[in-house]
Amino acid sequence: MAYNLKQIMAEKPSRFTAGHRMCAGCGAPVVGRMVLRALKKDDHAVISCATGCMEVSTFIYPYTAWTDSFIHTAFECAAATLSGTEAAYQSLKKQGKISNTTKFIAFGGDGGTYDIGLQSLSGAMERGHDMVYVCYDNGAYMNTGIQRSSATPKFADTTTSPAGKVIPGKMQSRKDLTKIMVSHHLPYVAQTIGYMNFKDLYEKSEKAIYTEGPTFLNVMTPCPRGWGYPTDMLMQINKLAVDTCYWPLYEVIDGKYKINYKPAKKLPIEEFLKPQKRFKHMFKPGNEWMIEEFQKEVDKRWQELLDLEEITNK
């Protein structure tokens, strides 16, 4: 790109400050900090955050890690709360009572987005509010005890889908929320990750924030407690998710798919699974079929994505 992205990112103040109480090795604070860093220096933001890991660990009264306006809202209604705030802002602006530029950003985990908050998210997107919804997807209800969600991958060991003699972990495939949001015919939808130099996450956040209308970001955010990896492996786990095509990086602009990263050598899925304790039962003798089935699902979804890119860009 023509500009020096690293310099631009470095010169911007952090709107998600140090001192929060997120776990070491958690992907969520990385996501929160980088999404907000994509805001223009003089623009104000209103943040709506669903109950969850990010909310309980960053806003413990009277302390907060957020420098912009922050609304803690119930598990199921982060999008509804923010859409009402955005509507009030638009009304006040039309009346000439305010003139500043304010951006509206919601954060919710997969429990508050894929499941409990799906109805309010869908409603806000359908109504066309000028807002961004950011799902920090850690693949389970981590804040309340690592229960499975519809974002939990198949065969994962959770407290409500324990791997044992009766069942080998969660028995259902992971919901594809990114494609569900594409079906809302939004101007911008993207899947990204907090990885390496953060270029992908930063640029997609900037596009989402400054595209007029409702936009959506799905960001994979590994959880050391729920996934069972060493805290210093966060970036390695992110890299493996991308290089195995478990978590493809792509964006959909006005219905056209664009894959942002295609591994030169796609790694086998066991490279991503092996460092995580939630999948350790898959590597026991006799359980090879689970890895094979997991690989087939990843390959199928990756091919579907390649086909969608080709079809929508004809």
PDB file of C-alpha atoms in Angstrom:
ATOM      1  CA  MET A   1       0.000   0.000   0.000  1.00  0.00           C
ATOM      2  CA  ALA A   2       1.121   3.576  -0.607  1.00  0.00           C
ATOM      3  CA  TYR A   3       1.158   4.639   3.051  1.00  0.00           C
ATOM      4  CA  ASN A   4       3.310   3.388   5.927  1.00  0.00           C
ATOM      5  CA  LEU A   5       0.758   1.350   7.866  1.00  0.00           C
ATOM      6  CA  LYS A   6       3.054   0.582  10.803  1.00  0.00           C
ATOM      7  CA  GLN A   7       3.809   4.273  11.305  1.00  0.00           C
ATOM      8  CA  ILE A   8       0.123   5.225  11.137  1.00  0.00           C
ATOM      9  CA  MET A   9      -0.802   2.557  13.706  1.00  0.00           C
ATOM     10  CA  ALA A  10       2.068   3.544  16.003  1.00  0.00           C
ATOM     11  CA  GLU A  11       1.165   7.232  15.956  1.00  0.00           C
ATOM     12  CA  LYS A  12      -2.435   6.660  17.009  1.00  0.00           C
ATOM     13  CA  PRO A  13      -3.290   6.623  20.724  1.00  0.00           C
ATOM     14  CA  SER A  14      -4.551   3.371  22.192  1.00  0.00           C
ATOM     15  CA  ARG A  15      -8.258   3.641  22.991  1.00  0.00           C
ATOM     16  CA  PHE A  16      -8.188   0.263  24.763  1.00  0.00           C
ATOM     17  CA  THR A  17      -5.778   0.843  27.598  1.00  0.00           C
ATOM     18  CA  ALA A  18      -3.457  -1.376  29.607  1.00  0.00           C
ATOM     19  CA  GLY A  19      -4.506  -2.537  33.046  1.00  0.00           C
ATOM     20  CA  HIS A  20      -7.501  -4.626  32.013  1.00  0.00           C
ATOM     21  CA  ARG A  21      -7.894  -8.043  33.607  1.00  0.00           C
ATOM     22  CA  MET A  22      -8.109 -10.317  30.589  1.00  0.00           C
ATOM     23  CA  CYS A  23      -6.174 -13.585  30.872  1.00  0.00           C
ATOM     24  CA  ALA A  24      -2.580 -13.829  29.679  1.00  0.00           C
ATOM     25  CA  GLY A  25      -2.543 -15.274  26.182  1.00  0.00           C
ATOM     26  CA  CYS A  26      -6.136 -14.209  25.417  1.00  0.00           C
ATOM     27  CA  GLY A  27      -6.873 -12.993  21.899  1.00  0.00           C
ATOM     28  CA  ALA A  28      -9.705 -10.598  22.834  1.00  0.00           C
ATOM     29  CA  PRO A  29      -7.709  -7.564  24.091  1.00  0.00           C
ATOM     30  CA  VAL A  30      -5.552  -7.725  20.965  1.00  0.00           C
ATOM     31  CA  VAL A  31      -8.712  -7.492  18.871  1.00  0.00           C
ATOM     32  CA  GLY A  32     -10.288  -4.710  20.937  1.00  0.00           C
ATOM     33  CA  ARG A  33      -7.156  -2.562  20.827  1.00  0.00           C
ATOM     34  CA  MET A  34      -6.584  -2.963  17.081  1.00  0.00           C
ATOM     35  CA  VAL A  35     -10.210  -2.414  16.035  1.00  0.00           C
ATOM     36  CA  LEU A  36     -10.328   0.872  17.950  1.00  0.00           C
ATOM     37  CA  ARG A  37      -6.933   1.917  16.630  1.00  0.00           C
ATOM     38  CA  ALA A  38      -8.516   1.990  13.164  1.00  0.00           C
ATOM     39  CA  LEU A  39     -10.612   5.008  14.219  1.00  0.00           C
ATOM     40  CA  LYS A  40      -9.505   8.422  12.984  1.00  0.00           C
ATOM     41  CA  LYS A  41      -7.776  10.456  15.676  1.00  0.00           C
ATOM     42  CA  ASP A  42     -10.523  13.027  16.165  1.00  0.00           C
ATOM     43  CA  ASP A  43     -13.512  10.726  15.833  1.00  0.00           C
ATOM     44  CA  HIS A  44     -15.446   9.728  18.930  1.00  0.00           C
ATOM     45  CA  ALA A  45     -16.793   6.211  19.416  1.00  0.00           C
ATOM     46  CA  VAL A  46     -19.663   4.692  21.346  1.00  0.00           C
ATOM     47  CA  ILE A  47     -18.962   1.104  22.343  1.00  0.00           C
ATOM     48  CA  SER A  48     -21.725  -1.366  23.183  1.00  0.00           C
ATOM     49  CA  CYS A  49     -20.394  -4.523  24.814  1.00  0.00           C
ATOM     50  CA  ALA A  50     -22.391  -7.631  25.590  1.00  0.00           C
ATOM     51  CA  THR A  51     -21.864  -9.390  28.907  1.00  0.00           C
ATOM     52  CA  GLY A  52     -18.906 -11.720  28.532  1.00  0.00           C
ATOM     53  CA  CYS A  53     -15.170 -12.055  29.060  1.00  0.00           C
ATOM     54  CA  MET A  54     -14.334  -8.715  27.474  1.00  0.00           C
ATOM     55  CA  GLU A  55     -16.962  -6.789  29.427  1.00  0.00           C
ATOM     56  CA  VAL A  56     -16.366  -8.248  32.894  1.00  0.00           C
ATOM     57  CA  SER A  57     -12.572  -7.923  32.574  1.00  0.00           C
ATOM     58  CA  THR A  58     -12.331  -4.413  31.128  1.00  0.00           C
ATOM     59  CA  PHE A  59     -15.011  -2.439  32.964  1.00  0.00           C
ATOM     60  CA  ILE A  60     -14.939  -3.157  36.679  1.00  0.00           C
ATOM     61  CA  TYR A  61     -16.490  -0.093  38.309  1.00  0.00           C
ATOM     62  CA  PRO A  62     -14.947   2.409  38.874  1.00  0.00           C
ATOM     63  CA  TYR A  63     -12.158   1.238  36.566  1.00  0.00           C
ATOM     64  CA  THR A  64     -12.314   0.978  32.776  1.00  0.00           C
ATOM     65  CA  ALA A  65      -9.953   0.114  29.927  1.00  0.00           C
ATOM     66  CA  TRP A  66     -12.108   2.015  27.411  1.00  0.00           C
ATOM     67  CA  THR A  67     -11.320   5.677  26.651  1.00  0.00           C
ATOM     68  CA  ASP A  68     -14.438   6.224  24.500  1.00  0.00           C
ATOM     69  CA  SER A  69     -18.079   6.105  25.605  1.00  0.00           C
ATOM     70  CA  PHE A  70     -18.932   2.596  26.833  1.00  0.00           C
ATOM     71  CA  ILE A  71     -22.263   0.859  27.386  1.00  0.00           C
ATOM     72  CA  HIS A  72     -22.418  -2.480  29.153  1.00  0.00           C
ATOM     73  CA  THR A  73     -25.544  -4.158  27.882  1.00  0.00           C
ATOM     74  CA  ALA A  74     -27.176  -7.521  28.476  1.00  0.00           C
ATOM     75  CA  PHE A  75     -25.882 -10.700  26.878  1.00  0.00           C
ATOM     76  CA  GLU A  76     -28.529 -10.766  24.165  1.00  0.00           C
ATOM     77  CA  CYS A  77     -28.857  -7.137  23.078  1.00  0.00           C
ATOM     78  CA  ALA A  78     -25.516  -5.451  22.304  1.00  0.00           C
ATOM     79  CA  ALA A  79     -26.642  -4.779  18.727  1.00  0.00           C
ATOM     80  CA  ALA A  80     -30.116  -3.554  19.766  1.00  0.00           C
ATOM     81  CA  THR A  81     -28.668  -1.190  22.359  1.00  0.00           C
ATOM     82  CA  LEU A  82     -26.159   0.258  19.914  1.00  0.00           C
ATOM     83  CA  SER A  83     -28.719   0.602  17.121  1.00  0.00           C
ATOM     84  CA  GLY A  84     -30.923   2.693  19.417  1.00  0.00           C
ATOM     85  CA  THR A  85     -27.965   4.866  20.368  1.00  0.00           C
ATOM     86  CA  GLU A  86     -27.058   5.345  16.711  1.00  0.00           C
ATOM     87  CA  ALA A  87     -30.666   6.301  15.878  1.00  0.00           C
ATOM     88  CA  ALA A  88     -30.668   8.899  18.662  1.00  0.00           C
ATOM     89  CA  TYR A  89     -27.373  10.316  17.346  1.00  0.00           C
ATOM     90  CA  GLN A  90     -28.761  10.621  13.813  1.00  0.00           C
ATOM     91  CA  SER A  91     -31.852  12.410  15.138  1.00  0.00           C
ATOM     92  CA  LEU A  92     -29.819  14.884  17.220  1.00  0.00           C
ATOM     93  CA  LYS A  93     -27.537  15.570  14.266  1.00  0.00           C
ATOM     94  CA  LYS A  94     -30.508  16.338  11.992  1.00  0.00           C
ATOM     95  CA  GLN A  95     -31.833  18.719  14.640  1.00  0.00           C
ATOM     96  CA  GLY A  96     -28.484  20.517  14.678  1.00  0.00           C
ATOM     97  CA  LYS A  97     -27.934  19.768  18.369  1.00  0.00           C
ATOM     98  CA  ILE A  98     -24.617  17.975  17.771  1.00  0.00           C
ATOM     99  CA  SER A  99     -22.024  18.209  15.015  1.00  0.00           C
ATOM    100  CA  ASN A 100     -19.221  15.869  16.006  1.00  0.00           C
ATOM    101  CA  THR A 101     -18.431  12.612  14.179  1.00  0.00           C
ATOM    102  CA  THR A 102     -19.289   9.570  16.258  1.00  0.00           C
ATOM    103  CA  LYS A 103     -18.831   5.956  15.234  1.00  0.00           C
ATOM    104  CA  PHE A 104     -20.780   3.063  16.741  1.00  0.00           C
ATOM    105  CA  ILE A 105     -19.068  -0.254  17.476  1.00  0.00           C
ATOM    106  CA  ALA A 106     -20.496  -3.306  19.224  1.00  0.00           C
ATOM    107  CA  PHE A 107     -18.416  -6.119  20.695  1.00  0.00           C
ATOM    108  CA  GLY A 108     -19.786  -9.527  21.590  1.00  0.00           C
ATOM    109  CA  GLY A 109     -18.379 -13.009  22.083  1.00  0.00           C
ATOM    110  CA  ASP A 110     -19.665 -15.972  20.127  1.00  0.00           C
ATOM    111  CA  GLY A 111     -22.189 -16.816  22.860  1.00  0.00           C
ATOM    112  CA  GLY A 112     -23.646 -13.308  22.707  1.00  0.00           C
ATOM    113  CA  THR A 113     -23.449 -13.204  18.908  1.00  0.00           C
ATOM    114  CA  TYR A 114     -23.865 -16.645  17.299  1.00  0.00           C
ATOM    115  CA  ASP A 115     -26.482 -17.714  19.851  1.00  0.00           C
ATOM    116  CA  ILE A 116     -28.160 -15.470  22.430  1.00  0.00           C
ATOM    117  CA  GLY A 117     -27.684 -12.200  20.539  1.00  0.00           C
ATOM    118  CA  LEU A 118     -28.342 -13.416  17.002  1.00  0.00           C
ATOM    119  CA  GLN A 119     -31.866 -11.981  16.869  1.00  0.00           C
ATOM    120  CA  SER A 120     -30.822  -8.454  17.895  1.00  0.00           C
ATOM    121  CA  LEU A 121     -27.797  -8.575  15.593  1.00  0.00           C
ATOM    122  CA  SER A 122     -29.913  -9.669  12.647  1.00  0.00           C
ATOM    123  CA  GLY A 123     -32.482  -6.973  13.381  1.00  0.00           C
ATOM    124  CA  ALA A 124     -29.928  -4.175  13.634  1.00  0.00           C
ATOM    125  CA  MET A 125     -28.248  -5.244  10.391  1.00  0.00           C
ATOM    126  CA  GLU A 126     -31.559  -5.559   8.537  1.00  0.00           C
ATOM    127  CA  ARG A 127     -32.677  -2.087   9.683  1.00  0.00           C
ATOM    128  CA  GLY A 128     -29.532  -0.590   8.180  1.00  0.00           C
ATOM    129  CA  HIS A 129     -28.007   1.240  11.159  1.00  0.00           C
ATOM    130  CA  ASP A 130     -24.641   2.887  10.548  1.00  0.00           C
ATOM    131  CA  MET A 131     -22.686   0.661  12.937  1.00  0.00           C
ATOM    132  CA  VAL A 132     -20.066  -2.077  13.148  1.00  0.00           C
ATOM    133  CA  TYR A 133     -20.612  -5.334  14.982  1.00  0.00           C
ATOM    134  CA  VAL A 134     -17.420  -7.127  16.021  1.00  0.00           C
ATOM    135  CA  CYS A 135     -17.727 -10.742  17.124  1.00  0.00           C
ATOM    136  CA  TYR A 136     -14.702 -11.918  19.099  1.00  0.00           C
ATOM    137  CA  ASP A 137     -15.106 -15.634  18.475  1.00  0.00           C
ATOM    138  CA  ASN A 138     -13.404 -17.818  21.091  1.00  0.00           C
ATOM    139  CA  GLY A 139     -15.563 -20.821  20.332  1.00  0.00           C
ATOM    140  CA  ALA A 140     -17.462 -21.340  23.608  1.00  0.00           C
ATOM    141  CA  TYR A 141     -19.097 -19.602  26.576  1.00  0.00           C
ATOM    142  CA  MET A 142     -15.719 -18.991  28.213  1.00  0.00           C
ATOM    143  CA  ASN A 143     -16.834 -16.446  30.816  1.00  0.00           C
ATOM    144  CA  THR A 144     -19.337 -18.794  32.468  1.00  0.00           C
ATOM    145  CA  GLY A 145     -17.424 -22.067  32.466  1.00  0.00           C
ATOM    146  CA  ILE A 146     -16.421 -23.129  28.925  1.00  0.00           C
ATOM    147  CA  GLN A 147     -19.819 -24.413  27.774  1.00  0.00           C
ATOM    148  CA  ARG A 148     -20.240 -25.263  24.094  1.00  0.00           C
ATOM    149  CA  SER A 149     -21.758 -22.697  21.742  1.00  0.00           C
ATOM    150  CA  SER A 150     -22.782 -22.982  18.112  1.00  0.00           C
ATOM    151  CA  ALA A 151     -19.324 -21.584  17.287  1.00  0.00           C
ATOM    152  CA  THR A 152     -17.623 -24.521  19.025  1.00  0.00           C
ATOM    153  CA  PRO A 153     -15.957 -26.801  16.473  1.00  0.00           C
ATOM    154  CA  LYS A 154     -16.966 -30.427  16.143  1.00  0.00           C
ATOM    155  CA  PHE A 155     -15.309 -32.865  18.607  1.00  0.00           C
ATOM    156  CA  ALA A 156     -14.154 -30.060  20.943  1.00  0.00           C
ATOM    157  CA  ASP A 157     -14.137 -30.999  24.625  1.00  0.00           C
ATOM    158  CA  THR A 158     -16.196 -28.510  26.679  1.00  0.00           C
ATOM    159  CA  THR A 159     -17.958 -28.705  30.045  1.00  0.00           C
ATOM    160  CA  THR A 160     -21.297 -29.353  28.320  1.00  0.00           C
ATOM    161  CA  SER A 161     -19.887 -31.561  25.554  1.00  0.00           C
ATOM    162  CA  PRO A 162     -17.253 -33.546  27.472  1.00  0.00           C
ATOM    163  CA  ALA A 163     -15.153 -36.003  25.498  1.00  0.00           C
ATOM    164  CA  GLY A 164     -15.548 -39.464  27.039  1.00  0.00           C
ATOM    165  CA  LYS A 165     -16.833 -42.968  26.416  1.00  0.00           C
ATOM    166  CA  VAL A 166     -20.341 -41.877  25.431  1.00  0.00           C
ATOM    167  CA  ILE A 167     -19.559 -38.957  23.082  1.00  0.00           C
ATOM    168  CA  PRO A 168     -16.212 -37.760  21.629  1.00  0.00           C
ATOM    169  CA  GLY A 169     -16.808 -34.066  22.415  1.00  0.00           C
ATOM    170  CA  LYS A 170     -19.270 -31.789  20.641  1.00  0.00           C
ATOM    171  CA  MET A 171     -21.132 -33.714  17.951  1.00  0.00           C
ATOM    172  CA  GLN A 172     -22.353 -30.799  15.797  1.00  0.00           C
ATOM    173  CA  SER A 173     -20.473 -28.777  13.177  1.00  0.00           C
ATOM    174  CA  ARG A 174     -19.625 -25.132  13.808  1.00  0.00           C
ATOM    175  CA  LYS A 175     -22.109 -22.540  12.540  1.00  0.00           C
ATOM    176  CA  ASP A 176     -20.811 -20.278   9.754  1.00  0.00           C
ATOM    177  CA  LEU A 177     -21.938 -16.900  11.051  1.00  0.00           C
ATOM    178  CA  THR A 178     -19.905 -14.897   8.555  1.00  0.00           C
ATOM    179  CA  LYS A 179     -21.910 -16.337   5.663  1.00  0.00           C
ATOM    180  CA  ILE A 180     -25.149 -15.766   7.575  1.00  0.00           C
ATOM    181  CA  MET A 181     -24.246 -12.088   7.833  1.00  0.00           C
ATOM    182  CA  VAL A 182     -23.392 -11.974   4.118  1.00  0.00           C
ATOM    183  CA  SER A 183     -26.962 -13.178   3.507  1.00  0.00           C
ATOM    184  CA  HIS A 184     -28.174  -9.924   5.106  1.00  0.00           C
ATOM    185  CA  HIS A 185     -26.805  -8.133   1.991  1.00  0.00           C
ATOM    186  CA  LEU A 186     -24.529  -5.843   3.990  1.00  0.00           C
ATOM    187  CA  PRO A 187     -22.098  -3.485   2.247  1.00  0.00           C
ATOM    188  CA  TYR A 188     -19.135  -4.972   4.113  1.00  0.00           C
ATOM    189  CA  VAL A 189     -18.551  -8.274   5.925  1.00  0.00           C
ATOM    190  CA  ALA A 190     -15.147  -9.697   6.820  1.00  0.00           C
ATOM    191  CA  GLN A 191     -13.470 -12.543   8.625  1.00  0.00           C
ATOM    192  CA  THR A 192     -10.104 -11.741  10.197  1.00  0.00           C
ATOM    193  CA  ILE A 193      -7.734 -12.515  13.067  1.00  0.00           C
ATOM    194  CA  GLY A 194      -5.230 -10.768  15.368  1.00  0.00           C
ATOM    195  CA  TYR A 195      -2.156 -12.156  13.647  1.00  0.00           C
ATOM    196  CA  MET A 196       1.476 -11.182  12.955  1.00  0.00           C
ATOM    197  CA  ASN A 197       1.701  -7.495  11.893  1.00  0.00           C
ATOM    198  CA  PHE A 198      -2.086  -6.954  12.330  1.00  0.00           C
ATOM    199  CA  LYS A 199      -2.372  -5.521   8.812  1.00  0.00           C
ATOM    200  CA  ASP A 200      -5.423  -7.619   7.922  1.00  0.00           C
ATOM    201  CA  LEU A 201      -7.261  -6.832  11.171  1.00  0.00           C
ATOM    202  CA  TYR A 202      -6.464  -3.115  11.058  1.00  0.00           C
ATOM    203  CA  GLU A 203      -7.424  -2.573   7.422  1.00  0.00           C
ATOM    204  CA  LYS A 204     -10.663  -4.533   7.720  1.00  0.00           C
ATOM    205  CA  SER A 205     -11.577  -2.652  10.890  1.00  0.00           C
ATOM    206  CA  GLU A 206     -10.988   0.643   9.096  1.00  0.00           C
ATOM    207  CA  LYS A 207     -13.157  -0.448   6.165  1.00  0.00           C
ATOM    208  CA  ALA A 208     -15.923  -1.661   8.467  1.00  0.00           C
ATOM    209  CA  ILE A 209     -15.949   1.528  10.556  1.00  0.00           C
ATOM    210  CA  TYR A 210     -15.902   3.903   7.593  1.00  0.00           C
ATOM    211  CA  THR A 211     -18.246   2.034   5.254  1.00  0.00           C
ATOM    212  CA  GLU A 212     -21.658   3.668   5.466  1.00  0.00           C
ATOM    213  CA  GLY A 213     -24.349   1.385   6.836  1.00  0.00           C
ATOM    214  CA  PRO A 214     -24.265  -1.833   8.861  1.00  0.00           C
ATOM    215  CA  THR A 215     -21.045  -3.848   8.737  1.00  0.00           C
ATOM    216  CA  PHE A 216     -19.807  -7.001  10.449  1.00  0.00           C
ATOM    217  CA  LEU A 217     -16.417  -8.387  11.509  1.00  0.00           C
ATOM    218  CA  ASN A 218     -15.913 -11.959  12.681  1.00  0.00           C
ATOM    219  CA  VAL A 219     -12.573 -12.213  14.469  1.00  0.00           C
ATOM    220  CA  MET A 220     -11.152 -15.459  15.821  1.00  0.00           C
ATOM    221  CA  THR A 221      -9.857 -14.871  19.356  1.00  0.00           C
ATOM    222  CA  PRO A 222      -8.168 -17.898  20.940  1.00  0.00           C
ATOM    223  CA  CYS A 223      -8.760 -18.617  24.628  1.00  0.00           C
ATOM    224  CA  PRO A 224      -5.936 -20.314  26.595  1.00  0.00           C
ATOM    225  CA  ARG A 225      -8.297 -21.562  29.316  1.00  0.00           C
ATOM    226  CA  GLY A 226     -10.936 -22.998  27.018  1.00  0.00           C
ATOM    227  CA  TRP A 227      -8.616 -24.199  24.257  1.00  0.00           C
ATOM    228  CA  GLY A 228      -5.822 -25.386  26.517  1.00  0.00           C
ATOM    229  CA  TYR A 229      -2.701 -23.936  24.870  1.00  0.00           C
ATOM    230  CA  PRO A 230       0.298 -22.306  26.619  1.00  0.00           C
ATOM    231  CA  THR A 231      -0.201 -18.544  27.017  1.00  0.00           C
ATOM    232  CA  ASP A 232       2.858 -17.724  24.900  1.00  0.00           C
ATOM    233  CA  MET A 233       1.390 -19.584  21.899  1.00  0.00           C
ATOM    234  CA  LEU A 234      -1.339 -17.054  21.020  1.00  0.00           C
ATOM    235  CA  MET A 235       0.229 -15.850  17.774  1.00  0.00           C
ATOM    236  CA  GLN A 236       1.277 -19.363  16.782  1.00  0.00           C
ATOM    237  CA  ILE A 237      -2.282 -20.642  17.265  1.00  0.00           C
ATOM    238  CA  ASN A 238      -3.555 -17.744  15.142  1.00  0.00           C
ATOM    239  CA  LYS A 239      -1.048 -18.567  12.412  1.00  0.00           C
ATOM    240  CA  LEU A 240      -1.954 -22.253  12.404  1.00  0.00           C
ATOM    241  CA  ALA A 241      -5.681 -21.418  12.155  1.00  0.00           C
ATOM    242  CA  VAL A 242      -4.981 -19.417   9.007  1.00  0.00           C
ATOM    243  CA  ASP A 243      -2.391 -21.726   7.410  1.00  0.00           C
ATOM    244  CA  THR A 244      -4.619 -24.797   7.826  1.00  0.00           C
ATOM    245  CA  CYS A 245      -7.579 -22.831   6.395  1.00  0.00           C
ATOM    246  CA  TYR A 246      -9.590 -23.533   9.539  1.00  0.00           C
ATOM    247  CA  TRP A 247     -10.105 -19.753   9.746  1.00  0.00           C
ATOM    248  CA  PRO A 248      -9.798 -18.240   6.258  1.00  0.00           C
ATOM    249  CA  LEU A 249      -9.172 -14.521   5.920  1.00  0.00           C
ATOM    250  CA  TYR A 250     -11.661 -12.996   3.515  1.00  0.00           C
ATOM    251  CA  GLU A 251     -13.993 -10.057   2.967  1.00  0.00           C
ATOM    252  CA  VAL A 252     -17.268  -9.608   1.115  1.00  0.00           C
ATOM    253  CA  ILE A 253     -17.799  -6.173  -0.408  1.00  0.00           C
ATOM    254  CA  ASP A 254     -21.286  -5.600  -1.806  1.00  0.00           C
ATOM    255  CA  GLY A 255     -21.706  -9.343  -2.278  1.00  0.00           C
ATOM    256  CA  LYS A 256     -18.326  -9.979  -3.918  1.00  0.00           C
ATOM    257  CA  TYR A 257     -16.000 -12.378  -2.099  1.00  0.00           C
ATOM    258  CA  LYS A 258     -12.289 -11.671  -1.837  1.00  0.00           C
ATOM    259  CA  ILE A 259      -9.929 -14.119  -0.114  1.00  0.00           C
ATOM    260  CA  ASN A 260      -7.124 -12.083   1.444  1.00  0.00           C
ATOM    261  CA  TYR A 261      -4.712 -14.936   2.122  1.00  0.00           C
ATOM    262  CA  LYS A 262      -4.187 -18.251   0.355  1.00  0.00           C
ATOM    263  CA  PRO A 263      -1.469 -20.368   1.961  1.00  0.00           C
ATOM    264  CA  ALA A 264       1.281 -21.365  -0.467  1.00  0.00           C
ATOM    265  CA  LYS A 265       1.292 -24.713   1.330  1.00  0.00           C
ATOM    266  CA  LYS A 266      -1.937 -25.515   3.165  1.00  0.00           C
ATOM    267  CA  LEU A 267      -1.072 -27.294   6.410  1.00  0.00           C
ATOM    268  CA  PRO A 268      -2.941 -30.402   7.609  1.00  0.00           C
ATOM    269  CA  ILE A 269      -5.545 -29.652  10.273  1.00  0.00           C
ATOM    270  CA  GLU A 270      -3.753 -31.686  12.977  1.00  0.00           C
ATOM    271  CA  GLU A 271      -1.142 -28.899  13.122  1.00  0.00           C
ATOM    272  CA  PHE A 272      -3.876 -26.616  14.493  1.00  0.00           C
ATOM    273  CA  LEU A 273      -5.549 -29.266  16.673  1.00  0.00           C
ATOM    274  CA  LYS A 274      -2.531 -30.810  18.379  1.00  0.00           C
ATOM    275  CA  PRO A 275      -1.411 -27.871  20.603  1.00  0.00           C
ATOM    276  CA  GLN A 276      -4.926 -27.606  22.117  1.00  0.00           C
ATOM    277  CA  LYS A 277      -6.027 -29.763  25.063  1.00  0.00           C
ATOM    278  CA  ARG A 278      -9.673 -29.563  23.956  1.00  0.00           C
ATOM    279  CA  PHE A 279      -8.752 -31.856  21.039  1.00  0.00           C
ATOM    280  CA  LYS A 280      -6.277 -34.187  22.787  1.00  0.00           C
ATOM    281  CA  HIS A 281      -8.711 -37.148  22.710  1.00  0.00           C
ATOM    282  CA  MET A 282      -8.662 -37.006  18.909  1.00  0.00           C
ATOM    283  CA  PHE A 283      -5.038 -38.169  18.925  1.00  0.00           C
ATOM    284  CA  LYS A 284      -5.646 -41.326  20.947  1.00  0.00           C
ATOM    285  CA  PRO A 285      -5.252 -44.632  19.056  1.00  0.00           C
ATOM    286  CA  GLY A 286      -8.484 -45.522  17.298  1.00  0.00           C
ATOM    287  CA  ASN A 287      -9.690 -41.928  17.014  1.00  0.00           C
ATOM    288  CA  GLU A 288      -7.968 -41.131  13.723  1.00  0.00           C
ATOM    289  CA  TRP A 289     -11.399 -40.963  12.073  1.00  0.00           C
ATOM    290  CA  MET A 290     -12.164 -37.755  13.989  1.00  0.00           C
ATOM    291  CA  ILE A 291      -9.148 -35.973  12.521  1.00  0.00           C
ATOM    292  CA  GLU A 292     -10.053 -37.261   9.056  1.00  0.00           C
ATOM    293  CA  GLU A 293     -13.634 -36.038   9.409  1.00  0.00           C
ATOM    294  CA  PHE A 294     -12.458 -32.656  10.722  1.00  0.00           C
ATOM    295  CA  GLN A 295     -10.075 -32.322   7.768  1.00  0.00           C
ATOM    296  CA  LYS A 296     -12.845 -33.134   5.279  1.00  0.00           C
ATOM    297  CA  GLU A 297     -15.050 -30.394   6.765  1.00  0.00           C
ATOM    298  CA  VAL A 298     -12.241 -27.819   6.606  1.00  0.00           C
ATOM    299  CA  ASP A 299     -11.433 -28.777   3.006  1.00  0.00           C
ATOM    300  CA  LYS A 300     -15.097 -28.612   2.018  1.00  0.00           C
ATOM    301  CA  ARG A 301     -15.588 -25.126   3.472  1.00  0.00           C
ATOM    302  CA  TRP A 302     -12.329 -23.860   1.970  1.00  0.00           C
ATOM    303  CA  GLN A 303     -13.363 -25.097  -1.492  1.00  0.00           C
ATOM    304  CA  GLU A 304     -16.794 -23.484  -1.097  1.00  0.00           C
ATOM    305  CA  LEU A 305     -15.057 -20.198  -0.320  1.00  0.00           C
ATOM    306  CA  LEU A 306     -12.777 -20.498  -3.366  1.00  0.00           C
ATOM    307  CA  ASP A 307     -15.839 -21.190  -5.520  1.00  0.00           C
ATOM    308  CA  LEU A 308     -17.735 -18.204  -4.099  1.00  0.00           C
ATOM    309  CA  GLU A 309     -14.806 -15.906  -4.866  1.00  0.00           C
ATOM    310  CA  GLU A 310     -14.749 -17.101  -8.473  1.00  0.00           C
ATOM    311  CA  ILE A 311     -18.537 -16.987  -8.961  1.00  0.00           C
ATOM    312  CA  THR A 312     -19.142 -13.534  -7.405  1.00  0.00           C
ATOM    313  CA  ASN A 313     -16.315 -11.883  -9.335  1.00  0.00           C
ATOM    314  CA  LYS A 314     -17.290 -13.021 -12.832  1.00  0.00           C
TER     315      LYS A 314
END
